[in-house]
Short mmCIF file of N, CA and C in Angstrom, two decimals:
data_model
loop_
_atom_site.label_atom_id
_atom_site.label_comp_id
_atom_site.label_asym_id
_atom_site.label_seq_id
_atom_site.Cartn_x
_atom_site.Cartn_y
_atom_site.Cartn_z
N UNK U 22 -43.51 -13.94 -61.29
CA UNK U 22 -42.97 -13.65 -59.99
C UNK U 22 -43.78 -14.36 -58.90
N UNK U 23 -45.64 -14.20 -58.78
CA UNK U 23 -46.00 -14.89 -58.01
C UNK U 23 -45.70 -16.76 -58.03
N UNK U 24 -45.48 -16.65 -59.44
CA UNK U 24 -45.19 -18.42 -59.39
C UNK U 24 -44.19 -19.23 -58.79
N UNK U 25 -43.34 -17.83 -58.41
CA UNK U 25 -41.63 -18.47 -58.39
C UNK U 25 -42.25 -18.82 -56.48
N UNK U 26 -43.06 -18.54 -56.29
CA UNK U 26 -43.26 -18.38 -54.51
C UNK U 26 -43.57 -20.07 -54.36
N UNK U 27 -42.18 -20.55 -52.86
CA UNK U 27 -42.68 -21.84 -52.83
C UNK U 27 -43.00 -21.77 -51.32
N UNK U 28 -44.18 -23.12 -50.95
CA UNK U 28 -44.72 -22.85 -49.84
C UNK U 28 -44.84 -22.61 -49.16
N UNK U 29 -43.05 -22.41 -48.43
CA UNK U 29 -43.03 -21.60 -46.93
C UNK U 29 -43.14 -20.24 -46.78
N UNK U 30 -43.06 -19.94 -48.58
CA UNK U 30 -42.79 -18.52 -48.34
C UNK U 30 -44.87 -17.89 -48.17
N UNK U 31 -45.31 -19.07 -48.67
CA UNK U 31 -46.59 -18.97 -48.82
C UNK U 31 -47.22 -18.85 -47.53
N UNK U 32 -46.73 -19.90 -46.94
CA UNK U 32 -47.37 -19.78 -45.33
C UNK U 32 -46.48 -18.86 -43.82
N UNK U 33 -45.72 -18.62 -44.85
CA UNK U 33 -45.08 -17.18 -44.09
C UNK U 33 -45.88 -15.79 -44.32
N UNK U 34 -46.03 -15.51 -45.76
CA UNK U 34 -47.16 -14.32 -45.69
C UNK U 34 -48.31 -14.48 -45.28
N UNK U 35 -49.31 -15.37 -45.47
CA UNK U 35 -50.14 -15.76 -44.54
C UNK U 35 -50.40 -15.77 -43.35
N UNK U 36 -49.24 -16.02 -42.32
CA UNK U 36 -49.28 -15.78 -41.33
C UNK U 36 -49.12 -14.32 -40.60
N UNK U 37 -48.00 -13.68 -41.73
CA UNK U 37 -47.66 -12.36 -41.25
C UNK U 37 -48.90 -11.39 -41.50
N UNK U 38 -50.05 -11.69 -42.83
CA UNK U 38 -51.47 -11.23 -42.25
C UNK U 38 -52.17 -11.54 -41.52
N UNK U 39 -52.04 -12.65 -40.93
CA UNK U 39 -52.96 -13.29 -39.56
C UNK U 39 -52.49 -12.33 -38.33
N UNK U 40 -51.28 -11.80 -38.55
CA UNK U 40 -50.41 -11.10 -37.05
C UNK U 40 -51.04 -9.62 -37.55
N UNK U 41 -51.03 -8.97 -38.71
CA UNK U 41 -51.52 -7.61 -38.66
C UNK U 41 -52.64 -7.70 -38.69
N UNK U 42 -53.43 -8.73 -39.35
CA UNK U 42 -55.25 -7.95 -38.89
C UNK U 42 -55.97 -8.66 -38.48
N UNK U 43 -55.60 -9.86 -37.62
CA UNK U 43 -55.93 -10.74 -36.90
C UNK U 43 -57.10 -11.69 -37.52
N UNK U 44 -57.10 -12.54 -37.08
CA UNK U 44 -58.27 -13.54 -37.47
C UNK U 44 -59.73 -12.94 -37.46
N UNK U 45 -60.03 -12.37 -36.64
CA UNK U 45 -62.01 -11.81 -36.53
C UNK U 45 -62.11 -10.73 -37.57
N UNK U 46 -60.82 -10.18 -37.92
CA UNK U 46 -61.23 -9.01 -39.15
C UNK U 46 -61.21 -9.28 -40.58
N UNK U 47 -60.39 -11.11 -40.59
CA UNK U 47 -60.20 -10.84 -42.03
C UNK U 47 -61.54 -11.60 -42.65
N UNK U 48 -62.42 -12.14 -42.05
CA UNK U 48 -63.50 -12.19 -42.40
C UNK U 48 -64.47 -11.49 -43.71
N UNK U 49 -64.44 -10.30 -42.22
CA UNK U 49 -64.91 -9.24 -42.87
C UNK U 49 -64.85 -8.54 -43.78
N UNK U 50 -63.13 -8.55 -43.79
CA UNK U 50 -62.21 -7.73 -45.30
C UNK U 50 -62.79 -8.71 -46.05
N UNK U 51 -62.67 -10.10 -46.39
CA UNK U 51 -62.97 -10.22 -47.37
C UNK U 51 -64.76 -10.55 -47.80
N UNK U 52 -65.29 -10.23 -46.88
CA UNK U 52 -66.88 -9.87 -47.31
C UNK U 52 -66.84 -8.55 -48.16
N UNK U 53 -66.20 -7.90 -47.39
CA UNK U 53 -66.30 -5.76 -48.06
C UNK U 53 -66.01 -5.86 -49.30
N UNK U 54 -64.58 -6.67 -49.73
CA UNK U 54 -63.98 -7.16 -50.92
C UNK U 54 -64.59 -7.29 -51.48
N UNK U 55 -65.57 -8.52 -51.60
CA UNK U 55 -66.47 -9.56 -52.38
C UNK U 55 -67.94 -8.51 -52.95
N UNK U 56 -68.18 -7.64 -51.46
CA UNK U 56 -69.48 -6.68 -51.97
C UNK U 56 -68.89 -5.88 -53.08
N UNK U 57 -67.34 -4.96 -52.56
CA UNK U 57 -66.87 -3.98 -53.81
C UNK U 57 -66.51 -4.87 -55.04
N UNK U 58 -66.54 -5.87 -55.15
CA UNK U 58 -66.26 -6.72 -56.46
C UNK U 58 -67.78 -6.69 -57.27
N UNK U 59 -68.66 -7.09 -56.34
CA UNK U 59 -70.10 -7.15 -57.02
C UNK U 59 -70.75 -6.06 -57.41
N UNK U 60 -70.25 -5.03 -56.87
CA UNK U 60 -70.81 -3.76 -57.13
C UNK U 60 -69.99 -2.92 -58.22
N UNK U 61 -68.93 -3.26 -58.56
CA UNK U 61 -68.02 -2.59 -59.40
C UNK U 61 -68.39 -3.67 -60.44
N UNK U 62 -68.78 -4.60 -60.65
CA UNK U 62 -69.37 -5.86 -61.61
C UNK U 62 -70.50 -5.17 -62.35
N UNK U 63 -71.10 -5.27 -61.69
CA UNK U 63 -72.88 -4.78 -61.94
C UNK U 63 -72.99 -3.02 -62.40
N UNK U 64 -72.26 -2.34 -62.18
CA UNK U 64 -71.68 -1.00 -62.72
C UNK U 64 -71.13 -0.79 -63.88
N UNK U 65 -69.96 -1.71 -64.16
CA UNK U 65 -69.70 -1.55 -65.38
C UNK U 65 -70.67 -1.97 -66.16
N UNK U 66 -71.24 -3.01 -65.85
CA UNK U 66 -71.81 -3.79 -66.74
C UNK U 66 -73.56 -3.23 -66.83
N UNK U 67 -73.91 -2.04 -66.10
CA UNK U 67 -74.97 -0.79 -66.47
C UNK U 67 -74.11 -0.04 -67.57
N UNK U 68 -73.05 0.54 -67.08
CA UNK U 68 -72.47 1.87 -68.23
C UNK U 68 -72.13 0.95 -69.41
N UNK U 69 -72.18 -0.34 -69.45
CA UNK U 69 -71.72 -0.69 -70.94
C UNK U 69 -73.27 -0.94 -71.60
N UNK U 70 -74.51 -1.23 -70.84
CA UNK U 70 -75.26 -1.36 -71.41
C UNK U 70 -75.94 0.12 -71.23
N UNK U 71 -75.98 1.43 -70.67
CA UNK U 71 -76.37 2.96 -71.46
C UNK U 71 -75.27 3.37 -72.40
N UNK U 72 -74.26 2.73 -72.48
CA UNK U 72 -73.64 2.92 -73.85
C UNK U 72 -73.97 1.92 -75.18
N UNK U 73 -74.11 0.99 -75.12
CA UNK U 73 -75.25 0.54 -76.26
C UNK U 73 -76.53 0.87 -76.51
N UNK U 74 -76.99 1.70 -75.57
CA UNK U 74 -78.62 2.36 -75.87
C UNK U 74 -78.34 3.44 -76.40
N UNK U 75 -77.32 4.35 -76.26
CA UNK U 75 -77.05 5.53 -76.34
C UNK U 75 -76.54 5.75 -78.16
N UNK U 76 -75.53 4.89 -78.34
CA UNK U 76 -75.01 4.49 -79.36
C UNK U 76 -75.85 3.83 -80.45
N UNK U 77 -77.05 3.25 -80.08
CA UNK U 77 -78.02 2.99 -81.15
C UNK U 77 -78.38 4.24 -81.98
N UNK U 78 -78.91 3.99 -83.18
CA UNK U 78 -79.53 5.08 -83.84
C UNK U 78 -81.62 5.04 -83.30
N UNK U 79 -81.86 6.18 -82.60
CA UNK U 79 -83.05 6.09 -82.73
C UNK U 79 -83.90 6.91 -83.45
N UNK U 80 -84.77 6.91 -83.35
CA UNK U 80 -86.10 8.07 -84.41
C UNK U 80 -86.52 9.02 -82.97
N UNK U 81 -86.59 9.94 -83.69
CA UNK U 81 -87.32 11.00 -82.79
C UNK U 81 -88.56 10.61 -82.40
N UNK U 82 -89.07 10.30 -81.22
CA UNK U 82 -90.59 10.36 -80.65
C UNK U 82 -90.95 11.30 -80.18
N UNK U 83 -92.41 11.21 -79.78
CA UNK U 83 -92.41 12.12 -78.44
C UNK U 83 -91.63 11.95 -77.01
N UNK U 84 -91.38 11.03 -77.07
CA UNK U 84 -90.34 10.68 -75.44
C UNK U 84 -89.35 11.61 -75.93
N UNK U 85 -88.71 11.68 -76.99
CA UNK U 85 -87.23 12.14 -76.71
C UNK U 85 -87.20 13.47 -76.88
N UNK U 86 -88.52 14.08 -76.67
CA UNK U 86 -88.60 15.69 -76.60
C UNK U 86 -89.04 16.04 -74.74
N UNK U 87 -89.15 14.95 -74.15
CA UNK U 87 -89.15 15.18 -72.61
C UNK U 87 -87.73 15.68 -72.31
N UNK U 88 -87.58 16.54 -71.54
CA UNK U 88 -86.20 16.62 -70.88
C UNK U 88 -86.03 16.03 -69.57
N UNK U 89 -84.47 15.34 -69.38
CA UNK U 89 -84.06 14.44 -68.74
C UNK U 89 -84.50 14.57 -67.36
N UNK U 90 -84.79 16.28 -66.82
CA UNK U 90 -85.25 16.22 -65.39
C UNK U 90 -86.52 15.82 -65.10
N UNK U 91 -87.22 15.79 -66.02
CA UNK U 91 -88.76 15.40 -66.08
C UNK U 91 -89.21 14.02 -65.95
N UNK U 92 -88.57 13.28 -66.58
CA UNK U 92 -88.07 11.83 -66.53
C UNK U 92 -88.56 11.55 -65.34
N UNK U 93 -88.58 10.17 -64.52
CA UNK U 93 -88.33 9.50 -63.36
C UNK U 93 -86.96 9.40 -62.73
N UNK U 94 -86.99 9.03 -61.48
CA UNK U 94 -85.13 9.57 -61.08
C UNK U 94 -85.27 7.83 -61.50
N UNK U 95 -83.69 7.86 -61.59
CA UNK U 95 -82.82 6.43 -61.86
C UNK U 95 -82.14 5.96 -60.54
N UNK U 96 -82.10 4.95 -60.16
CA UNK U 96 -81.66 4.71 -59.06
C UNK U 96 -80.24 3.57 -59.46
N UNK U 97 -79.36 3.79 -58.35
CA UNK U 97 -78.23 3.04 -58.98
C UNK U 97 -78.23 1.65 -58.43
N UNK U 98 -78.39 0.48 -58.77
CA UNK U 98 -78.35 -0.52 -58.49
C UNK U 98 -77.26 -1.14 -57.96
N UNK U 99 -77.20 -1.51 -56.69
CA UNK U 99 -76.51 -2.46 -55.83
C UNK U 99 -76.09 -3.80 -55.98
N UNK U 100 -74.96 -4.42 -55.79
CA UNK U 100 -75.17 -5.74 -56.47
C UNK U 100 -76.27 -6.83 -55.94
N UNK U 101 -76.43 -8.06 -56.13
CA UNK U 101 -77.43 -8.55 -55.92
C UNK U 101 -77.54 -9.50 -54.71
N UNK U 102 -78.28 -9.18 -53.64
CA UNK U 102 -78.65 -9.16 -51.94
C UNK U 102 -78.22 -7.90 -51.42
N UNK U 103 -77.43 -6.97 -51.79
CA UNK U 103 -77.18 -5.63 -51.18
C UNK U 103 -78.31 -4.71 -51.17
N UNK U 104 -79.40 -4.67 -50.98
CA UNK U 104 -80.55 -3.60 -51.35
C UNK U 104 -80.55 -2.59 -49.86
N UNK U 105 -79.53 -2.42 -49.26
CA UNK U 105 -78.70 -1.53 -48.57
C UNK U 105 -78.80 -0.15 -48.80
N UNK U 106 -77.70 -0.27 -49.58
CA UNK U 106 -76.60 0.85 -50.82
C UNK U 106 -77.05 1.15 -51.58
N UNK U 107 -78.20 0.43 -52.33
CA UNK U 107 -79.13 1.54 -53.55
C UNK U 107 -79.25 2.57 -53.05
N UNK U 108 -79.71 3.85 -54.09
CA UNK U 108 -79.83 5.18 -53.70
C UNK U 108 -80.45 6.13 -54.64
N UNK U 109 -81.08 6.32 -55.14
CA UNK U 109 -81.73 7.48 -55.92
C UNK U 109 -80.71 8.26 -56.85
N UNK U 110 -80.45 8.30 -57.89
CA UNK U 110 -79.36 9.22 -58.55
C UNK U 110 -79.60 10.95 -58.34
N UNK U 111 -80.88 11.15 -58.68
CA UNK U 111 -81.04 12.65 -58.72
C UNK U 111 -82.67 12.40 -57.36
N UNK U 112 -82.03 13.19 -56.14
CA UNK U 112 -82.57 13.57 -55.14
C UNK U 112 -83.56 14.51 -55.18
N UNK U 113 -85.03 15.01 -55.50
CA UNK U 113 -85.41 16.26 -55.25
C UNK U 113 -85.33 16.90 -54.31
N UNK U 114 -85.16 18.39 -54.59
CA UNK U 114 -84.82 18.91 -53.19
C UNK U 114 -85.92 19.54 -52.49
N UNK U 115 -86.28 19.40 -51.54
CA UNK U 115 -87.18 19.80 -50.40
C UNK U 115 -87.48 21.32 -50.86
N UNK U 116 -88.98 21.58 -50.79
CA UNK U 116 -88.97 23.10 -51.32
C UNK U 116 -89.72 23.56 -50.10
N UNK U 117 -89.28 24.66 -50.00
CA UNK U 117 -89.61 25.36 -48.55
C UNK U 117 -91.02 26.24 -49.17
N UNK U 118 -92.09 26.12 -47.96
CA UNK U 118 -93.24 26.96 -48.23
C UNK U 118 -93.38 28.05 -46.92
N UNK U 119 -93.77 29.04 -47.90
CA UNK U 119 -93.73 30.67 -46.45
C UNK U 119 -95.26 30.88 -46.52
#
C-alpha cells in the first residue's frame, strides 16, 4: 500500500504535516522519536541479556544466598549521550529519626 504512493501524493502529505505541526516542532518530534528509539533499543536489549543470565544454570555460592534487597540498587540505563533519564531502580526510602 505504501508503495502504490506516487509523488504528489508524497509531497502532499508532507506538506499537510508541515501545516499541522509546523516547521520549528518537527525537529524536535523527531529528536524525542530518535531518543524513544534508543532507549527502547538498549532496554530490550538489557532484558534479553538478564534473561540469558537468568536462564543459565548456575552453582550455588555464597552470593546467591544474599537477598536481592541487600544487593546494590541497579540503575536503568539510558541510551547512549542521554545520562539525563538514568535513574536508580530501587530508591531507599528516607528514614525518619525522633
Amino acid at each position: 500500500m505504501i508503495g502504490n504512493l506516487k509523488p504528489l501524493e508524497i509531497v502532499l502529505i508532507i506538506a499537510v504535516i508541515l501545516l499541522l505541526f509546523g516547521a520549528k516542532k518537527l525537529p524536535d518530534m523527531a529528536r524525542s522519536l530518535g531518543k524513544s528509539a534508543r532507549i527502547l533499543k538498549s532496554e530490550a536489549k538489557a532484558m534479553k541479556k538478564d534473561d540469558a543470565a537468568t536462564a543459565a544454570p548456575t552453582t550455588a555460592t555464597v552470593d546467591d544466598t544474599v537477598p536481592p534487597q541487600a544487593a546494590t540498587a541497579r540503575t536503568i540505563q539510558a541510551a547512549p549521550g542521554d545520562v539525563t533519564s538514568s535513574r536508580p531502580v530501587n530508591e531507599p526510602k528516607p528514614t525518619t529519626q525522633s
